[in-house]
Structures are given as C-alpha cells and as structure tokens.
mmCIF file of C-alpha atoms in Angstrom:
data_model
loop_
_atom_site.group_PDB
_atom_site.id
_atom_site.type_symbol
_atom_site.label_atom_id
_atom_site.label_comp_id
_atom_site.label_asym_id
_atom_site.label_seq_id
_atom_site.Cartn_x
_atom_site.Cartn_y
_atom_site.Cartn_z
ATOM 1 C CA MET A 648 -12.061 -5.500 80.604
ATOM 2 C CA ILE A 649 -14.345 -8.343 81.059
ATOM 3 C CA LYS A 650 -13.681 -9.568 77.969
ATOM 4 C CA TYR A 651 -10.079 -9.659 78.524
ATOM 5 C CA ILE A 652 -10.617 -11.575 81.915
ATOM 6 C CA ILE A 653 -12.554 -13.899 80.007
ATOM 7 C CA PHE A 654 -10.031 -14.568 77.268
ATOM 8 C CA LEU A 655 -7.422 -15.177 79.905
ATOM 9 C CA ILE A 656 -9.421 -17.599 81.786
ATOM 10 C CA LEU A 657 -10.149 -19.578 78.498
ATOM 11 C CA LEU A 658 -6.301 -19.368 77.459
ATOM 12 C CA ALA A 659 -5.159 -20.585 80.682
ATOM 13 C CA SER A 660 -7.760 -23.281 80.681
ATOM 14 C CA THR A 661 -6.798 -24.504 77.090
ATOM 15 C CA ILE A 662 -3.020 -24.343 78.129
ATOM 16 C CA GLN A 663 -3.276 -26.566 81.177
ATOM 17 C CA GLY A 664 -5.121 -29.081 78.769
ATOM 18 C CA VAL A 665 -2.140 -29.622 76.621
ATOM 19 C CA ASP A 666 0.567 -32.268 78.172
ATOM 20 C CA TYR A 667 3.598 -30.562 76.835
ATOM 21 C CA ASN A 668 5.636 -33.721 77.314
ATOM 22 C CA GLU A 669 2.829 -35.903 75.538
ATOM 23 C CA TYR A 670 3.004 -33.118 72.554
ATOM 24 C CA SER A 671 6.766 -33.299 72.331
ATOM 25 C CA GLU A 672 7.226 -37.108 72.497
ATOM 26 C CA ASN A 673 4.718 -36.991 69.373
ATOM 27 C CA LYS A 674 6.603 -34.638 67.603
ATOM 28 C CA LYS A 675 9.703 -37.121 68.072
ATOM 29 C CA THR A 676 7.720 -40.211 66.897
ATOM 30 C CA LYS A 677 6.430 -38.211 63.917
ATOM 31 C CA THR A 678 10.100 -37.269 63.083
ATOM 32 C CA TYR A 679 11.388 -41.189 63.590
ATOM 33 C CA PHE A 680 8.650 -42.292 61.232
ATOM 34 C CA GLU A 681 9.618 -39.819 58.388
ATOM 35 C CA GLU A 682 13.339 -40.744 58.995
ATOM 36 C CA GLU A 683 12.029 -44.575 58.677
ATOM 37 C CA ASN A 684 14.066 -45.183 62.282
ATOM 38 C CA TYR A 685 11.264 -47.615 63.478
ATOM 39 C CA GLU A 686 13.484 -48.356 66.605
ATOM 40 C CA LYS A 687 13.416 -44.996 68.151
ATOM 41 C CA ALA A 688 9.603 -44.691 67.112
ATOM 42 C CA ILE A 689 8.791 -47.598 69.182
ATOM 43 C CA GLU A 690 10.529 -46.226 72.065
ATOM 44 C CA SER A 691 8.821 -42.861 71.601
ATOM 45 C CA LEU A 692 5.434 -44.546 71.320
ATOM 46 C CA ASN A 693 6.031 -46.488 74.474
ATOM 47 C CA ASN A 694 6.756 -43.610 76.392
ATOM 48 C CA LEU A 695 3.472 -41.880 74.894
ATOM 49 C CA VAL A 696 1.617 -45.360 75.986
ATOM 50 C CA GLU A 697 2.947 -44.894 79.690
ATOM 51 C CA MET A 698 1.900 -41.084 79.422
ATOM 52 C CA ASN A 699 -1.699 -41.901 78.109
ATOM 53 C CA PRO A 700 -2.449 -45.778 77.880
ATOM 54 C CA SER A 701 -6.182 -45.093 76.817
ATOM 55 C CA ASN A 702 -4.746 -43.570 73.269
ATOM 56 C CA SER A 703 -5.823 -45.939 70.667
ATOM 57 C CA LYS A 704 -4.001 -44.190 68.193
ATOM 58 C CA TYR A 705 -0.520 -44.941 70.066
ATOM 59 C CA TYR A 706 -1.097 -48.478 70.017
ATOM 60 C CA HIS A 707 -2.121 -48.062 66.049
ATOM 61 C CA ASN A 708 0.926 -46.483 65.525
ATOM 62 C CA LEU A 709 3.093 -48.925 67.437
ATOM 63 C CA GLY A 710 1.614 -51.703 65.317
ATOM 64 C CA GLN A 711 2.659 -49.951 61.997
ATOM 65 C CA ALA A 712 6.104 -49.396 63.321
ATOM 66 C CA TYR A 713 6.260 -53.023 63.867
ATOM 67 C CA LEU A 714 4.796 -53.789 60.749
ATOM 68 C CA ASN A 715 7.164 -51.607 58.816
ATOM 69 C CA GLN A 716 10.163 -53.598 60.432
ATOM 70 C CA LYS A 717 8.534 -56.751 59.024
ATOM 71 C CA LYS A 718 7.409 -58.120 62.441
ATOM 72 C CA PRO A 719 3.746 -58.762 61.997
ATOM 73 C CA LYS A 720 3.062 -60.714 64.987
ATOM 74 C CA ASP A 721 3.859 -57.824 67.062
ATOM 75 C CA ALA A 722 2.183 -55.922 64.918
ATOM 76 C CA GLU A 723 -0.834 -57.743 65.274
ATOM 77 C CA LYS A 724 -0.831 -57.502 69.266
ATOM 78 C CA TYR A 725 -0.865 -53.600 68.904
ATOM 79 C CA PHE A 726 -3.362 -53.336 66.489
ATOM 80 C CA LEU A 727 -5.738 -55.554 68.575
ATOM 81 C CA GLN A 728 -5.212 -53.214 71.362
ATOM 82 C CA SER A 729 -5.782 -50.371 69.355
ATOM 83 C CA LEU A 730 -9.127 -51.944 67.999
ATOM 84 C CA ASP A 731 -10.050 -52.550 71.807
ATOM 85 C CA LEU A 732 -9.549 -49.037 72.871
ATOM 86 C CA ASN A 733 -10.886 -47.277 69.847
ATOM 87 C CA LYS A 734 -14.530 -46.172 70.597
ATOM 88 C CA GLU A 735 -14.913 -44.314 67.513
ATOM 89 C CA LYS A 736 -16.694 -45.985 64.188
ATOM 90 C CA ASN A 737 -13.904 -45.270 62.006
ATOM 91 C CA LYS A 738 -11.301 -48.161 62.516
ATOM 92 C CA ARG A 739 -10.578 -48.758 58.894
ATOM 93 C CA ASN A 740 -7.002 -48.298 58.841
ATOM 94 C CA THR A 741 -6.366 -50.052 61.586
ATOM 95 C CA GLN A 742 -8.308 -52.903 60.296
ATOM 96 C CA LEU A 743 -6.430 -52.841 57.018
ATOM 97 C CA ASN A 744 -2.959 -52.843 58.962
ATOM 98 C CA LEU A 745 -4.091 -55.915 61.030
ATOM 99 C CA ALA A 746 -5.107 -57.792 57.985
ATOM 100 C CA ALA A 747 -1.795 -56.861 56.528
ATOM 101 C CA SER A 748 -0.041 -58.416 59.626
ATOM 102 C CA TYR A 749 -2.290 -61.395 59.291
ATOM 103 C CA LEU A 750 -1.074 -61.843 55.510
ATOM 104 C CA MET A 751 2.297 -61.498 56.372
ATOM 105 C CA GLN A 752 2.100 -64.231 58.720
ATOM 106 C CA GLN A 753 0.084 -66.589 56.225
ATOM 107 C CA LYS A 754 -3.040 -66.035 58.158
ATOM 108 C CA ILE A 755 -4.941 -65.719 55.072
ATOM 109 C CA SER A 756 -8.493 -66.550 56.181
ATOM 110 C CA LYS A 757 -8.088 -64.142 59.058
ATOM 111 C CA ALA A 758 -6.898 -61.399 56.637
ATOM 112 C CA LYS A 759 -9.784 -62.216 54.302
ATOM 113 C CA LYS A 760 -12.518 -62.278 57.157
ATOM 114 C CA ILE A 761 -11.438 -58.489 58.147
ATOM 115 C CA LEU A 762 -11.206 -57.318 54.540
ATOM 116 C CA LYS A 763 -14.650 -58.662 53.450
ATOM 117 C CA LYS A 764 -16.218 -56.731 56.251
ATOM 118 C CA LEU A 765 -14.319 -53.448 55.024
ATOM 119 C CA ILE A 766 -15.897 -54.195 51.693
ATOM 120 C CA ILE A 767 -19.407 -54.977 52.816
ATOM 121 C CA GLU A 768 -19.066 -51.782 55.169
ATOM 122 C CA ASN A 769 -18.058 -49.731 52.004
ATOM 123 C CA PRO A 770 -18.224 -51.133 48.529
ATOM 124 C CA ASN A 771 -16.027 -48.593 46.965
ATOM 125 C CA ASP A 772 -12.863 -49.088 49.500
ATOM 126 C CA PHE A 773 -10.243 -49.751 46.749
ATOM 127 C CA LYS A 774 -7.419 -50.912 49.118
ATOM 128 C CA ALA A 775 -9.651 -53.394 50.951
ATOM 129 C CA LYS A 776 -10.605 -54.742 47.433
ATOM 130 C CA HIS A 777 -7.164 -54.736 46.476
ATOM 131 C CA ASN A 778 -5.758 -56.354 49.592
ATOM 132 C CA TYR A 779 -8.718 -58.917 49.292
ATOM 133 C CA GLU A 780 -7.831 -60.016 45.571
ATOM 134 C CA LEU A 781 -4.334 -60.273 46.791
ATOM 135 C CA ALA A 782 -5.310 -62.577 49.826
ATOM 136 C CA THR A 783 -7.112 -64.884 47.453
ATOM 137 C CA ILE A 784 -4.349 -65.000 45.095
ATOM 138 C CA LEU A 785 -2.130 -65.968 48.177
ATOM 139 C CA GLU A 786 -4.646 -68.381 49.072
ATOM 140 C CA LYS A 787 -4.562 -70.135 45.664
ATOM 141 C CA ILE A 788 -0.800 -70.096 45.753
ATOM 142 C CA LYS A 789 -0.594 -71.893 49.177
ATOM 143 C CA GLU A 790 -3.380 -74.477 48.016
ATOM 144 C CA GLU A 791 -1.339 -75.289 44.850
ATOM 145 C CA GLN A 792 1.884 -75.502 46.864
ATOM 146 C CA ASN A 793 0.115 -78.002 49.371
ATOM 147 C CA GLN A 794 -1.221 -80.060 46.554
ATOM 148 C CA ASP A 795 2.332 -80.258 44.816
ATOM 149 C CA GLU A 796 3.777 -81.259 48.156
ATOM 150 C CA GLN A 797 0.959 -83.820 48.578
ATOM 151 C CA ASN A 798 1.805 -85.086 44.956
ATOM 152 C CA GLN A 799 5.450 -85.705 45.617
ATOM 153 C CA ASP A 800 4.655 -87.604 48.869
ATOM 154 C CA GLU A 801 2.668 -89.975 47.038
#
C-alpha cells in the first residue's frame, strides 16, 4: 500500500512538472517545420518564448526558421540570443548556424572565426571544415571581384 501511495505522489509531481500548453505548442512547431511553414513556426516559437523566455532552444529554432526563410540578419539575432542563454558546453549547432547566417550576409571573416574555433575544438568536425572551405572560397571570389572593380575604375 505504501509503495502505491509513493508511486502516486511521484506520478503527480511528474505531471505537474510538464506544462501542457508548452508541450502542445512544441508539437505544433515541430509540425510547422516538417511542413516547411516557417511563418507559422515563427509564430509558434514566439509563443514558446513568451511561455519560457530562458529556453535557448526556442531562440535557436527561431534563428533556424529565419535562416530557412533566407533572412540571415534576423537569424543572427536569435542565434546570438540562444548562445547567450545556453549554459551547456555543446553549442555547436547554433554556432554553425550563426556562421551560415554570417556567410549569407557576406560577413565572411566573422563566419570563419566561428568555424575555425569549432575546428580547433574538434578537428574531425566535417561540417565546420566544409563550411570553412566554402567561406575561404567565397572570400577569394569577393577579393577577385574587388580587384576587377578596381581595375575597371583605373
């Protein structure tokens, strides 16, 4: 009988710990992402941020939604907020996405700085290496374009 009462107390405390509205909104957000309906995902994520403003994952996902909409400046803002809130050591995905938003904005040196740090932390990080190589190629293309423009001006 005592085991049964303890089980009920534990079950009740677990149920109270889960916010049903937040759980439901999370499920909606996931569905919107799967459907590639990023406008709705952003609305849903903004609701989640209102419910739990200290959850770094919501800001990361907002950044991801904006990145998928080709709005890198908005994405940058939310990735930076996510990194500020994230107390965990593993921030890799947010850092990779922040670097992607910088590349989309032609902020190549900022992207390379993040990617280089990720490569130093993990020399086997294929995505960081690949994106660093892309950033280097973009940097060279940009330099060549600048030289071509200077040559045309002369």
